[in-house]
Structure formats: C-alpha cells, structure tokens
Amino acid sequence: MDVNAAVAAAAAIAGVLTGVIAMLAFRWSEREQKRPTRSSLHTDAVLPPGVDTVLSVLRSSAVVLDEADAVVKASSAAYALGLVRGGKLAVEPMLQMARDTRRDGEIRQVELDLPRRGTGRGEALAVSARVAPLGSRLVLLLVEDLTEARRIEAVRRDFVANVSHELKTPVGALSLLSEAVMDASDDPEAVQRFAGRMQIEATRLTSLVQELIDLSRVQNDDPLEDAEPVRVDELVAEAVDRCRHQAGAKQITMASNVWAPEGPDQGGGRRADGPAGLRVWGNRGQLAAALGNLVENAVNYSPARTRVGIAARSVNAPGGNHIEIAVTDQGIGISDKDKERIFERFYRVDPARSRATGGTGLGLAIVKHVAASHGGEVTVWSAEGQGSTFTLRLPEAGAARDRAHQQPARETRAGGAGLDEEAGRSTLTSPESTAYETLPAPEVLP
C-alpha cells in the first residue's frame, strides 16, 4: 500500500506541474502575440474605419501619408495628375506642407501651378492643395483641379472687357456727334451730316445689343423644346432676303440650288434646279439667324460683281441623315491662323472692314452655338485670295426628331464641306447632280 500511495502522490504532483507549465506556456504565448513587432508597427498605419469609403466618393484627388512620408492611400485622380510616383508624393511643396502639418497639427491650404504631364507645351495645371491631420499618425492631402475654373473665369473677364469696349465705342461716338450737332446748329448741312453719322452709330449699337441677346439666348435655352420641321428652302429664302440690299448695292449675284430671288433689284439672283423639300429639325428662329449670319458675312467680305453660292444636300451618316447647307463666297479668304479663332466672340479677321460693314464679331459665335445646340456643327474651308465656304451641318427632320426623345444633348460630328481644295475652288453638290455650282477664283464679272 505504501508503494501504491507513493506512486499516486508522484503522479498527482507530476499532473500539477504539467498543468502549471502548460498555463505558463499559454500566458507566455499570449504575451508574445500582443507584443508589437516591426511588421505590426507597419500594418498599424492603415486608414481609420470608414475613411477609405469617404475618400472614394470625393471629387478631389486624395493622398494619405504615414510618418515616413510613404503613400498609404491615393486615389486614381492623384495618379492621373502626377501627384504620386513610385509610392511617394512627387510635389515638394505639398510634401513640405504635410510635414509641417504632422509636426504642429495645423490645417494648411495653398494654390499651386504645376507642369502638365505629357503635353510638351509648357501648360500649367492650377490646383488647390489642402493638408489636414488624420488621426495621430497620418496626414490627409486633398487636391482640387482649378484649371477649368480659371479658364472659364478668364473667358468671362475677356467677354466683359470686350463688351465694355464694343459698347463704349458707339456710345462715345454718339456723345461726340451730339455735341457737334449742337455746335453746328446754324449750319443745316453740317447738322444733316452729323445726324447721318449718329444714325449709323445708333444702328451699330442696336445690332450689338441684339446680337448679345441672341448669343445669350442660344447659350442658355434648349432650342429643341420648341423644335419643329423647318424647310431648308424657306431658311435660304429668308437669308437671301435679309442680304438683298447689300448684295444689290455691290452687284453680287446670289446663286442657289434651293432658292434664290429673281430680278436685278434683288441682287441679280436666279433660280437653279436642285433639291427640294429638305427639312431640318430645330428652332426656326435660331436656324434662320445662323444661316442669315453666314450669308451676310459672305456678302460683306466679297468684292463687287462676284458671286455668293448657297447649296443644300442630304448626306447619309451613322445614326441618321444630315443636311449640309454650304455658303460659298469669292472674297478675301481667311488665313490658317485666323481660321482657328474666327468662331470666338468678338474676334475679327479684318477689324477695319468689320467697322465699315457694321460687324460686331458675334455672328459666327452665334452660328457655332446654334449648330451645337441642334446636334450639328459648322465647318470652314478657306484660302486667302480664293474665298471661303462655311458649311452648316444639321440633323435631318425625321431622324433628329426621333433622337430628340432619347438624348437631349448631342455630340458634334465631323463633316465635309464638299470642296475641291486642290483646284483652289469650292464645289457645292446636290443629291441629284454631281455639281450644282462651281465658283472659280475671285473675278470681276462683266
């Protein structure tokens, strides 16, 4: 019995020691798991809960930096702007702001001009950078692209400056002419002469104000709200009638394959066989104003006893047919550098000629906006000394009406002008014939 008792006691003691050792081992293992290591210190530098989701919906470019200035999180926009390269923040002023904010916890903001990547033209990228602490160890950098906002602001300033200048000129002239009339009150001939000049300046001022109103309307209104099928021949007739007096004074022939007035009192026009029944879908008033501006420019910039041609045709295009209305003149032409800017507001190729003809520099800008708002475009071909062809390309009435219910805004599409540039001439074609009217280089008609 003594032997058995001794064995049992020894087994009990061994069991107790085994349990103690196992408990100690378990406690030691827990302590080792909780002890911070290099890897655990690195993985702790993660975004707080919910921050990743918030950053993903921000419009600004977002970059999160850790204590070592390494990028923990960066949005795709930050990479696109070139802010992050090789896992590091690549903009030194922003990096210095992040370090200062990490040191004192202050929120900082600055606007910078950064070189634009991949253009090679030295264009600057305007950004606004804001840095704030994110927790105790991270720093958040938000970058907003201000380039487009600055461009729009510059356009607005230029527009206001141009409007002020254009309004100041006729108003100043009216003031001086009124003083001249008062001083020449005893000279009827002088009064009549000054009154005529006042009428000219008043007409110029009225035209400028009206075109400003028209430009504002086509930019802000949706022309397709009041859209209807509009006959192209009626638009051409209205445009020709608008320029009848100027064309007749310069003995300019108005030729068209759609419609043209007849008789010497209407500019010596004539009717030519061609397409009939063409219709476009849109706002009649805006379309008539756009085509009228093109025809008026063609007459104003053409020498005396030349021709202005107006031709229309239907063109097959993906998504529906288009109507092309081409206006060709035998005028002075437009240089390559001017062709890039002629659709800008208040831009004039020849300021002296514009003043003589009463031009405001807004006509082609109105044409461009009308074409774009109707889902079309306006293109130009020109050569100095050979004349110009402006082509207004618009969706045809059936197809355009169907698309109007599906997509309120349309992308402009490239289109040809039906021109024979190698021969130095503009050829206007119609569906029924290979060539409607070929206008050669400027010449004085007998």
PDB file of N, CA and C in Angstrom, residues 63-161:
ATOM      1  N   VAL A  63      -4.669  61.920 -51.123  1.00  0.00           N
ATOM      2  CA  VAL A  63      -3.443  61.192 -50.815  1.00  0.00           C
ATOM      3  C   VAL A  63      -3.291  61.149 -49.296  1.00  0.00           C
ATOM      4  N   VAL A  64      -3.040  59.949 -48.728  1.00  0.00           N
ATOM      5  CA  VAL A  64      -2.807  59.775 -47.300  1.00  0.00           C
ATOM      6  C   VAL A  64      -1.357  59.357 -47.103  1.00  0.00           C
ATOM      7  N   LEU A  65      -0.643  60.085 -46.229  1.00  0.00           N
ATOM      8  CA  LEU A  65       0.768  59.824 -45.960  1.00  0.00           C
ATOM      9  C   LEU A  65       0.949  59.347 -44.530  1.00  0.00           C
ATOM     10  N   ASP A  66       1.936  58.447 -44.327  1.00  0.00           N
ATOM     11  CA  ASP A  66       2.252  57.992 -42.967  1.00  0.00           C
ATOM     12  C   ASP A  66       3.412  58.797 -42.402  1.00  0.00           C
ATOM     13  N   GLU A  67       3.952  58.339 -41.256  1.00  0.00           N
ATOM     14  CA  GLU A  67       5.016  59.086 -40.578  1.00  0.00           C
ATOM     15  C   GLU A  67       6.291  59.175 -41.395  1.00  0.00           C
ATOM     16  N   ALA A  68       6.495  58.208 -42.303  1.00  0.00           N
ATOM     17  CA  ALA A  68       7.700  58.187 -43.125  1.00  0.00           C
ATOM     18  C   ALA A  68       7.475  58.828 -44.493  1.00  0.00           C
ATOM     19  N   ASP A  69       6.394  59.565 -44.645  1.00  0.00           N
ATOM     20  CA  ASP A  69       6.029  60.222 -45.902  1.00  0.00           C
ATOM     21  C   ASP A  69       5.731  59.226 -47.014  1.00  0.00           C
ATOM     22  N   ALA A  70       5.476  57.984 -46.651  1.00  0.00           N
ATOM     23  CA  ALA A  70       5.083  56.991 -47.649  1.00  0.00           C
ATOM     24  C   ALA A  70       3.585  57.110 -47.904  1.00  0.00           C
ATOM     25  N   VAL A  71       3.180  56.815 -49.136  1.00  0.00           N
ATOM     26  CA  VAL A  71       1.773  56.905 -49.509  1.00  0.00           C
ATOM     27  C   VAL A  71       1.048  55.655 -49.028  1.00  0.00           C
ATOM     28  N   VAL A  72       0.094  55.854 -48.122  1.00  0.00           N
ATOM     29  CA  VAL A  72      -0.728  54.760 -47.625  1.00  0.00           C
ATOM     30  C   VAL A  72      -1.923  54.521 -48.541  1.00  0.00           C
ATOM     31  N   LYS A  73      -2.504  55.616 -49.041  1.00  0.00           N
ATOM     32  CA  LYS A  73      -3.669  55.527 -49.909  1.00  0.00           C
ATOM     33  C   LYS A  73      -3.635  56.706 -50.870  1.00  0.00           C
ATOM     34  N   ALA A  74      -3.943  56.456 -52.140  1.00  0.00           N
ATOM     35  CA  ALA A  74      -4.016  57.525 -53.134  1.00  0.00           C
ATOM     36  C   ALA A  74      -5.111  57.185 -54.129  1.00  0.00           C
ATOM     37  N   SER A  75      -5.905  58.189 -54.497  1.00  0.00           N
ATOM     38  CA  SER A  75      -6.977  57.982 -55.460  1.00  0.00           C
ATOM     39  C   SER A  75      -6.405  57.916 -56.870  1.00  0.00           C
ATOM     40  N   SER A  76      -7.204  57.394 -57.787  1.00  0.00           N
ATOM     41  CA  SER A  76      -6.752  57.300 -59.178  1.00  0.00           C
ATOM     42  C   SER A  76      -6.527  58.687 -59.774  1.00  0.00           C
ATOM     43  N   ALA A  77      -7.320  59.674 -59.335  1.00  0.00           N
ATOM     44  CA  ALA A  77      -7.138  61.036 -59.841  1.00  0.00           C
ATOM     45  C   ALA A  77      -5.786  61.601 -59.432  1.00  0.00           C
ATOM     46  N   ALA A  78      -5.297  61.219 -58.249  1.00  0.00           N
ATOM     47  CA  ALA A  78      -3.981  61.691 -57.802  1.00  0.00           C
ATOM     48  C   ALA A  78      -2.879  61.153 -58.697  1.00  0.00           C
ATOM     49  N   TYR A  79      -3.006  59.904 -59.128  1.00  0.00           N
ATOM     50  CA  TYR A  79      -2.033  59.353 -60.060  1.00  0.00           C
ATOM     51  C   TYR A  79      -2.149  60.032 -61.424  1.00  0.00           C
ATOM     52  N   ALA A  80      -3.378  60.305 -61.851  1.00  0.00           N
ATOM     53  CA  ALA A  80      -3.579  60.933 -63.158  1.00  0.00           C
ATOM     54  C   ALA A  80      -2.979  62.340 -63.207  1.00  0.00           C
ATOM     55  N   LEU A  81      -3.044  63.062 -62.102  1.00  0.00           N
ATOM     56  CA  LEU A  81      -2.461  64.403 -62.046  1.00  0.00           C
ATOM     57  C   LEU A  81      -0.951  64.390 -61.871  1.00  0.00           C
ATOM     58  N   GLY A  82      -0.380  63.192 -61.624  1.00  0.00           N
ATOM     59  CA  GLY A  82       1.063  63.105 -61.436  1.00  0.00           C
ATOM     60  C   GLY A  82       1.505  63.476 -60.039  1.00  0.00           C
ATOM     61  N   LEU A  83       0.587  63.426 -59.049  1.00  0.00           N
ATOM     62  CA  LEU A  83       0.963  63.773 -57.677  1.00  0.00           C
ATOM     63  C   LEU A  83       1.758  62.663 -57.007  1.00  0.00           C
ATOM     64  N   VAL A  84       1.478  61.404 -57.378  1.00  0.00           N
ATOM     65  CA  VAL A  84       2.114  60.247 -56.747  1.00  0.00           C
ATOM     66  C   VAL A  84       2.922  59.492 -57.792  1.00  0.00           C
ATOM     67  N   ARG A  85       4.185  59.251 -57.459  1.00  0.00           N
ATOM     68  CA  ARG A  85       5.065  58.480 -58.345  1.00  0.00           C
ATOM     69  C   ARG A  85       5.963  57.608 -57.489  1.00  0.00           C
ATOM     70  N   GLY A  86       5.977  56.317 -57.814  1.00  0.00           N
ATOM     71  CA  GLY A  86       6.840  55.403 -57.077  1.00  0.00           C
ATOM     72  C   GLY A  86       6.507  55.301 -55.603  1.00  0.00           C
ATOM     73  N   GLY A  87       5.234  55.417 -55.254  1.00  0.00           N
ATOM     74  CA  GLY A  87       4.836  55.312 -53.859  1.00  0.00           C
ATOM     75  C   GLY A  87       5.158  56.524 -53.019  1.00  0.00           C
ATOM     76  N   LYS A  88       5.574  57.605 -53.614  1.00  0.00           N
ATOM     77  CA  LYS A  88       5.922  58.834 -52.898  1.00  0.00           C
ATOM     78  C   LYS A  88       5.152  60.013 -53.482  1.00  0.00           C
ATOM     79  N   LEU A  89       4.927  61.015 -52.649  1.00  0.00           N
ATOM     80  CA  LEU A  89       4.329  62.263 -53.110  1.00  0.00           C
ATOM     81  C   LEU A  89       5.377  63.024 -53.911  1.00  0.00           C
ATOM     82  N   ALA A  90       5.081  63.331 -55.170  1.00  0.00           N
ATOM     83  CA  ALA A  90       6.092  63.863 -56.087  1.00  0.00           C
ATOM     84  C   ALA A  90       6.161  65.386 -56.099  1.00  0.00           C
ATOM     85  N   VAL A  91       5.279  66.074 -55.402  1.00  0.00           N
ATOM     86  CA  VAL A  91       5.254  67.536 -55.412  1.00  0.00           C
ATOM     87  C   VAL A  91       5.874  68.028 -54.105  1.00  0.00           C
ATOM     88  N   GLU A  92       7.043  68.630 -54.192  1.00  0.00           N
ATOM     89  CA  GLU A  92       7.794  69.010 -52.999  1.00  0.00           C
ATOM     90  C   GLU A  92       7.056  70.011 -52.112  1.00  0.00           C
ATOM     91  N   PRO A  93       6.413  71.061 -52.651  1.00  0.00           N
ATOM     92  CA  PRO A  93       5.689  71.980 -51.762  1.00  0.00           C
ATOM     93  C   PRO A  93       4.584  71.286 -50.974  1.00  0.00           C
ATOM     94  N   MET A  94       3.881  70.349 -51.591  1.00  0.00           N
ATOM     95  CA  MET A  94       2.847  69.604 -50.866  1.00  0.00           C
ATOM     96  C   MET A  94       3.450  68.697 -49.802  1.00  0.00           C
ATOM     97  N   LEU A  95       4.593  68.103 -50.116  1.00  0.00           N
ATOM     98  CA  LEU A  95       5.261  67.236 -49.144  1.00  0.00           C
ATOM     99  C   LEU A  95       5.719  68.027 -47.931  1.00  0.00           C
ATOM    100  N   GLN A  96       6.231  69.234 -48.156  1.00  0.00           N
ATOM    101  CA  GLN A  96       6.659  70.071 -47.038  1.00  0.00           C
ATOM    102  C   GLN A  96       5.457  70.501 -46.198  1.00  0.00           C
ATOM    103  N   MET A  97       4.330  70.798 -46.837  1.00  0.00           N
ATOM    104  CA  MET A  97       3.110  71.131 -46.095  1.00  0.00           C
ATOM    105  C   MET A  97       2.678  69.972 -45.211  1.00  0.00           C
ATOM    106  N   ALA A  98       2.777  68.739 -45.734  1.00  0.00           N
ATOM    107  CA  ALA A  98       2.396  67.566 -44.957  1.00  0.00           C
ATOM    108  C   ALA A  98       3.288  67.402 -43.733  1.00  0.00           C
ATOM    109  N   ARG A  99       4.573  67.631 -43.889  1.00  0.00           N
ATOM    110  CA  ARG A  99       5.494  67.522 -42.752  1.00  0.00           C
ATOM    111  C   ARG A  99       5.190  68.576 -41.691  1.00  0.00           C
ATOM    112  N   ASP A 100       4.913  69.799 -42.130  1.00  0.00           N
ATOM    113  CA  ASP A 100       4.594  70.861 -41.171  1.00  0.00           C
ATOM    114  C   ASP A 100       3.297  70.560 -40.424  1.00  0.00           C
ATOM    115  N   THR A 101       2.304  70.035 -41.153  1.00  0.00           N
ATOM    116  CA  THR A 101       1.033  69.700 -40.506  1.00  0.00           C
ATOM    117  C   THR A 101       1.208  68.555 -39.526  1.00  0.00           C
ATOM    118  N   ARG A 102       2.028  67.572 -39.852  1.00  0.00           N
ATOM    119  CA  ARG A 102       2.283  66.460 -38.941  1.00  0.00           C
ATOM    120  C   ARG A 102       2.980  66.947 -37.676  1.00  0.00           C
ATOM    121  N   ARG A 103       3.795  67.977 -37.819  1.00  0.00           N
ATOM    122  CA  ARG A 103       4.553  68.476 -36.659  1.00  0.00           C
ATOM    123  C   ARG A 103       3.675  69.275 -35.701  1.00  0.00           C
ATOM    124  N   ASP A 104       2.834  70.183 -36.239  1.00  0.00           N
ATOM    125  CA  ASP A 104       2.067  71.060 -35.343  1.00  0.00           C
ATOM    126  C   ASP A 104       0.560  70.832 -35.386  1.00  0.00           C
ATOM    127  N   GLY A 105       0.073  69.953 -36.272  1.00  0.00           N
ATOM    128  CA  GLY A 105      -1.353  69.660 -36.322  1.00  0.00           C
ATOM    129  C   GLY A 105      -2.203  70.725 -36.970  1.00  0.00           C
ATOM    130  N   GLU A 106      -1.610  71.749 -37.589  1.00  0.00           N
ATOM    131  CA  GLU A 106      -2.357  72.831 -38.217  1.00  0.00           C
ATOM    132  C   GLU A 106      -2.796  72.441 -39.630  1.00  0.00           C
ATOM    133  N   ILE A 107      -4.023  72.874 -40.006  1.00  0.00           N
ATOM    134  CA  ILE A 107      -4.526  72.654 -41.368  1.00  0.00           C
ATOM    135  C   ILE A 107      -3.971  73.743 -42.275  1.00  0.00           C
ATOM    136  N   ARG A 108      -3.460  73.348 -43.428  1.00  0.00           N
ATOM    137  CA  ARG A 108      -2.843  74.298 -44.347  1.00  0.00           C
ATOM    138  C   ARG A 108      -3.466  74.173 -45.731  1.00  0.00           C
ATOM    139  N   GLN A 109      -3.476  75.290 -46.469  1.00  0.00           N
ATOM    140  CA  GLN A 109      -4.016  75.312 -47.825  1.00  0.00           C
ATOM    141  C   GLN A 109      -3.203  76.264 -48.678  1.00  0.00           C
ATOM    142  N   VAL A 110      -2.979  75.881 -49.950  1.00  0.00           N
ATOM    143  CA  VAL A 110      -2.195  76.703 -50.862  1.00  0.00           C
ATOM    144  C   VAL A 110      -2.634  76.396 -52.297  1.00  0.00           C
ATOM    145  N   GLU A 111      -2.506  77.374 -53.182  1.00  0.00           N
ATOM    146  CA  GLU A 111      -2.758  77.182 -54.607  1.00  0.00           C
ATOM    147  C   GLU A 111      -1.431  77.158 -55.344  1.00  0.00           C
ATOM    148  N   LEU A 112      -1.281  76.183 -56.232  1.00  0.00           N
ATOM    149  CA  LEU A 112      -0.023  75.982 -56.941  1.00  0.00           C
ATOM    150  C   LEU A 112      -0.296  75.836 -58.437  1.00  0.00           C
ATOM    151  N   ASP A 113       0.706  76.163 -59.237  1.00  0.00           N
ATOM    152  CA  ASP A 113       0.698  75.913 -60.682  1.00  0.00           C
ATOM    153  C   ASP A 113       1.719  74.822 -60.964  1.00  0.00           C
ATOM    154  N   LEU A 114       1.245  73.677 -61.399  1.00  0.00           N
ATOM    155  CA  LEU A 114       2.096  72.526 -61.644  1.00  0.00           C
ATOM    156  C   LEU A 114       2.259  72.299 -63.138  1.00  0.00           C
ATOM    157  N   PRO A 115       3.403  71.804 -63.578  1.00  0.00           N
ATOM    158  CA  PRO A 115       3.566  71.477 -65.004  1.00  0.00           C
ATOM    159  C   PRO A 115       2.655  70.329 -65.391  1.00  0.00           C
ATOM    160  N   ARG A 116       1.996  70.469 -66.532  1.00  0.00           N
ATOM    161  CA  ARG A 116       1.079  69.434 -67.008  1.00  0.00           C
ATOM    162  C   ARG A 116       1.870  68.319 -67.666  1.00  0.00           C
ATOM    163  N   ARG A 117       1.553  67.086 -67.316  1.00  0.00           N
ATOM    164  CA  ARG A 117       2.296  65.936 -67.839  1.00  0.00           C
ATOM    165  C   ARG A 117       1.865  65.596 -69.252  1.00  0.00           C
ATOM    166  N   GLY A 118       2.840  65.329 -70.110  1.00  0.00           N
ATOM    167  CA  GLY A 118       2.566  64.753 -71.416  1.00  0.00           C
ATOM    168  C   GLY A 118       2.171  65.720 -72.510  1.00  0.00           C
ATOM    169  N   THR A 119       2.078  67.062 -72.214  1.00  0.00           N
ATOM    170  CA  THR A 119       1.662  67.982 -73.270  1.00  0.00           C
ATOM    171  C   THR A 119       2.851  68.509 -74.052  1.00  0.00           C
ATOM    172  N   GLY A 120       3.971  68.781 -73.360  1.00  0.00           N
ATOM    173  CA  GLY A 120       5.137  69.320 -74.035  1.00  0.00           C
ATOM    174  C   GLY A 120       4.967  70.745 -74.494  1.00  0.00           C
ATOM    175  N   ARG A 121       3.894  71.424 -74.040  1.00  0.00           N
ATOM    176  CA  ARG A 121       3.636  72.788 -74.464  1.00  0.00           C
ATOM    177  C   ARG A 121       3.776  73.779 -73.321  1.00  0.00           C
ATOM    178  N   GLY A 122       4.278  73.315 -72.156  1.00  0.00           N
ATOM    179  CA  GLY A 122       4.509  74.212 -71.052  1.00  0.00           C
ATOM    180  C   GLY A 122       3.242  74.708 -70.378  1.00  0.00           C
ATOM    181  N   GLU A 123       2.132  74.014 -70.583  1.00  0.00           N
ATOM    182  CA  GLU A 123       0.895  74.435 -69.957  1.00  0.00           C
ATOM    183  C   GLU A 123       0.929  74.126 -68.466  1.00  0.00           C
ATOM    184  N   ALA A 124       0.353  75.019 -67.665  1.00  0.00           N
ATOM    185  CA  ALA A 124       0.350  74.858 -66.219  1.00  0.00           C
ATOM    186  C   ALA A 124      -0.971  74.255 -65.769  1.00  0.00           C
ATOM    187  N   LEU A 125      -0.890  73.449 -64.718  1.00  0.00           N
ATOM    188  CA  LEU A 125      -2.062  72.850 -64.112  1.00  0.00           C
ATOM    189  C   LEU A 125      -2.315  73.578 -62.798  1.00  0.00           C
ATOM    190  N   ALA A 126      -3.398  74.308 -62.700  1.00  0.00           N
ATOM    191  CA  ALA A 126      -3.722  75.078 -61.498  1.00  0.00           C
ATOM    192  C   ALA A 126      -4.459  74.177 -60.512  1.00  0.00           C
ATOM    193  N   VAL A 127      -3.919  74.066 -59.285  1.00  0.00           N
ATOM    194  CA  VAL A 127      -4.522  73.200 -58.265  1.00  0.00           C
ATOM    195  C   VAL A 127      -4.592  73.942 -56.944  1.00  0.00           C
ATOM    196  N   SER A 128      -5.511  73.501 -56.104  1.00  0.00           N
ATOM    197  CA  SER A 128      -5.612  73.968 -54.726  1.00  0.00           C
ATOM    198  C   SER A 128      -5.371  72.768 -53.823  1.00  0.00           C
ATOM    199  N   ALA A 129      -4.373  72.853 -52.943  1.00  0.00           N
ATOM    200  CA  ALA A 129      -3.988  71.737 -52.067  1.00  0.00           C
ATOM    201  C   ALA A 129      -4.328  72.090 -50.618  1.00  0.00           C
ATOM    202  N   ARG A 130      -4.950  71.156 -49.911  1.00  0.00           N
ATOM    203  CA  ARG A 130      -5.330  71.328 -48.509  1.00  0.00           C
ATOM    204  C   ARG A 130      -4.839  70.116 -47.722  1.00  0.00           C
ATOM    205  N   VAL A 131      -4.094  70.372 -46.627  1.00  0.00           N
ATOM    206  CA  VAL A 131      -3.494  69.303 -45.828  1.00  0.00           C
ATOM    207  C   VAL A 131      -4.061  69.379 -44.414  1.00  0.00           C
ATOM    208  N   ALA A 132      -4.443  68.195 -43.869  1.00  0.00           N
ATOM    209  CA  ALA A 132      -5.007  68.135 -42.529  1.00  0.00           C
ATOM    210  C   ALA A 132      -4.552  66.841 -41.863  1.00  0.00           C
ATOM    211  N   PRO A 133      -4.392  66.845 -40.511  1.00  0.00           N
ATOM    212  CA  PRO A 133      -4.027  65.605 -39.821  1.00  0.00           C
ATOM    213  C   PRO A 133      -5.179  64.610 -39.859  1.00  0.00           C
ATOM    214  N   LEU A 134      -4.843  63.325 -39.965  1.00  0.00           N
ATOM    215  CA  LEU A 134      -5.820  62.243 -39.981  1.00  0.00           C
ATOM    216  C   LEU A 134      -5.422  61.256 -38.894  1.00  0.00           C
ATOM    217  N   GLY A 135      -6.021  61.405 -37.731  1.00  0.00           N
ATOM    218  CA  GLY A 135      -5.598  60.605 -36.590  1.00  0.00           C
ATOM    219  C   GLY A 135      -4.312  61.147 -36.009  1.00  0.00           C
ATOM    220  N   SER A 136      -3.568  60.294 -35.325  1.00  0.00           N
ATOM    221  CA  SER A 136      -2.338  60.737 -34.666  1.00  0.00           C
ATOM    222  C   SER A 136      -1.090  60.511 -35.495  1.00  0.00           C
ATOM    223  N   ARG A 137      -1.207  59.701 -36.543  1.00  0.00           N
ATOM    224  CA  ARG A 137      -0.001  59.345 -37.278  1.00  0.00           C
ATOM    225  C   ARG A 137      -0.089  59.638 -38.777  1.00  0.00           C
ATOM    226  N   LEU A 138      -1.269  59.846 -39.295  1.00  0.00           N
ATOM    227  CA  LEU A 138      -1.442  60.020 -40.734  1.00  0.00           C
ATOM    228  C   LEU A 138      -1.757  61.472 -41.074  1.00  0.00           C
ATOM    229  N   VAL A 139      -1.514  61.814 -42.354  1.00  0.00           N
ATOM    230  CA  VAL A 139      -1.818  63.143 -42.876  1.00  0.00           C
ATOM    231  C   VAL A 139      -2.613  62.975 -44.168  1.00  0.00           C
ATOM    232  N   LEU A 140      -3.689  63.763 -44.301  1.00  0.00           N
ATOM    233  CA  LEU A 140      -4.544  63.693 -45.479  1.00  0.00           C
ATOM    234  C   LEU A 140      -4.300  64.919 -46.351  1.00  0.00           C
ATOM    235  N   LEU A 141      -4.059  64.673 -47.660  1.00  0.00           N
ATOM    236  CA  LEU A 141      -3.868  65.731 -48.644  1.00  0.00           C
ATOM    237  C   LEU A 141      -4.994  65.651 -49.670  1.00  0.00           C
ATOM    238  N   LEU A 142      -5.752  66.752 -49.825  1.00  0.00           N
ATOM    239  CA  LEU A 142      -6.806  66.859 -50.824  1.00  0.00           C
ATOM    240  C   LEU A 142      -6.405  67.904 -51.855  1.00  0.00           C
ATOM    241  N   VAL A 143      -6.469  67.546 -53.132  1.00  0.00           N
ATOM    242  CA  VAL A 143      -6.047  68.433 -54.220  1.00  0.00           C
ATOM    243  C   VAL A 143      -7.208  68.609 -55.189  1.00  0.00           C
ATOM    244  N   GLU A 144      -7.563  69.869 -55.450  1.00  0.00           N
ATOM    245  CA  GLU A 144      -8.656  70.203 -56.363  1.00  0.00           C
ATOM    246  C   GLU A 144      -8.068  70.819 -57.627  1.00  0.00           C
ATOM    247  N   ASP A 145      -8.479  70.327 -58.800  1.00  0.00           N
ATOM    248  CA  ASP A 145      -8.021  70.871 -60.078  1.00  0.00           C
ATOM    249  C   ASP A 145      -8.824  72.128 -60.405  1.00  0.00           C
ATOM    250  N   LEU A 146      -8.154  73.278 -60.466  1.00  0.00           N
ATOM    251  CA  LEU A 146      -8.807  74.560 -60.730  1.00  0.00           C
ATOM    252  C   LEU A 146      -8.588  75.042 -62.159  1.00  0.00           C
ATOM    253  N   THR A 147      -7.996  74.212 -63.012  1.00  0.00           N
ATOM    254  CA  THR A 147      -7.633  74.663 -64.356  1.00  0.00           C
ATOM    255  C   THR A 147      -8.841  75.118 -65.150  1.00  0.00           C
ATOM    256  N   GLU A 148      -9.887  74.298 -65.175  1.00  0.00           N
ATOM    257  CA  GLU A 148     -11.079  74.646 -65.961  1.00  0.00           C
ATOM    258  C   GLU A 148     -11.783  75.863 -65.371  1.00  0.00           C
ATOM    259  N   ALA A 149     -11.841  75.946 -64.036  1.00  0.00           N
ATOM    260  CA  ALA A 149     -12.480  77.103 -63.404  1.00  0.00           C
ATOM    261  C   ALA A 149     -11.744  78.391 -63.748  1.00  0.00           C
ATOM    262  N   ARG A 150     -10.427  78.336 -63.757  1.00  0.00           N
ATOM    263  CA  ARG A 150      -9.654  79.530 -64.124  1.00  0.00           C
ATOM    264  C   ARG A 150      -9.849  79.888 -65.586  1.00  0.00           C
ATOM    265  N   ARG A 151      -9.948  78.876 -66.447  1.00  0.00           N
ATOM    266  CA  ARG A 151     -10.162  79.159 -67.864  1.00  0.00           C
ATOM    267  C   ARG A 151     -11.511  79.844 -68.072  1.00  0.00           C
ATOM    268  N   ILE A 152     -12.545  79.332 -67.402  1.00  0.00           N
ATOM    269  CA  ILE A 152     -13.871  79.935 -67.531  1.00  0.00           C
ATOM    270  C   ILE A 152     -13.867  81.358 -66.991  1.00  0.00           C
ATOM    271  N   GLU A 153     -13.168  81.579 -65.889  1.00  0.00           N
ATOM    272  CA  GLU A 153     -13.089  82.929 -65.335  1.00  0.00           C
ATOM    273  C   GLU A 153     -12.365  83.875 -66.286  1.00  0.00           C
ATOM    274  N   ALA A 154     -11.311  83.378 -66.941  1.00  0.00           N
ATOM    275  CA  ALA A 154     -10.599  84.210 -67.907  1.00  0.00           C
ATOM    276  C   ALA A 154     -11.493  84.552 -69.102  1.00  0.00           C
ATOM    277  N   VAL A 155     -12.278  83.566 -69.568  1.00  0.00           N
ATOM    278  CA  VAL A 155     -13.209  83.827 -70.667  1.00  0.00           C
ATOM    279  C   VAL A 155     -14.243  84.866 -70.252  1.00  0.00           C
ATOM    280  N   ARG A 156     -14.734  84.756 -69.029  1.00  0.00           N
ATOM    281  CA  ARG A 156     -15.724  85.719 -68.539  1.00  0.00           C
ATOM    282  C   ARG A 156     -15.139  87.126 -68.470  1.00  0.00           C
ATOM    283  N   ARG A 157     -13.910  87.237 -67.970  1.00  0.00           N
ATOM    284  CA  ARG A 157     -13.275  88.558 -67.894  1.00  0.00           C
ATOM    285  C   ARG A 157     -13.072  89.140 -69.283  1.00  0.00           C
ATOM    286  N   ASP A 158     -12.600  88.301 -70.222  1.00  0.00           N
ATOM    287  CA  ASP A 158     -12.399  88.792 -71.587  1.00  0.00           C
ATOM    288  C   ASP A 158     -13.708  89.223 -72.219  1.00  0.00           C
ATOM    289  N   PHE A 159     -14.757  88.445 -71.957  1.00  0.00           N
ATOM    290  CA  PHE A 159     -16.056  88.780 -72.537  1.00  0.00           C
ATOM    291  C   PHE A 159     -16.562  90.123 -72.003  1.00  0.00           C
ATOM    292  N   VAL A 160     -16.454  90.313 -70.687  1.00  0.00           N
ATOM    293  CA  VAL A 160     -16.895  91.579 -70.092  1.00  0.00           C
ATOM    294  C   VAL A 160     -16.072  92.738 -70.638  1.00  0.00           C
ATOM    295  N   ALA A 161     -14.752  92.530 -70.763  1.00  0.00           N
ATOM    296  CA  ALA A 161     -13.901  93.596 -71.285  1.00  0.00           C
ATOM    297  C   ALA A 161     -14.255  93.922 -72.739  1.00  0.00           C
TER     298      ALA A 161
END
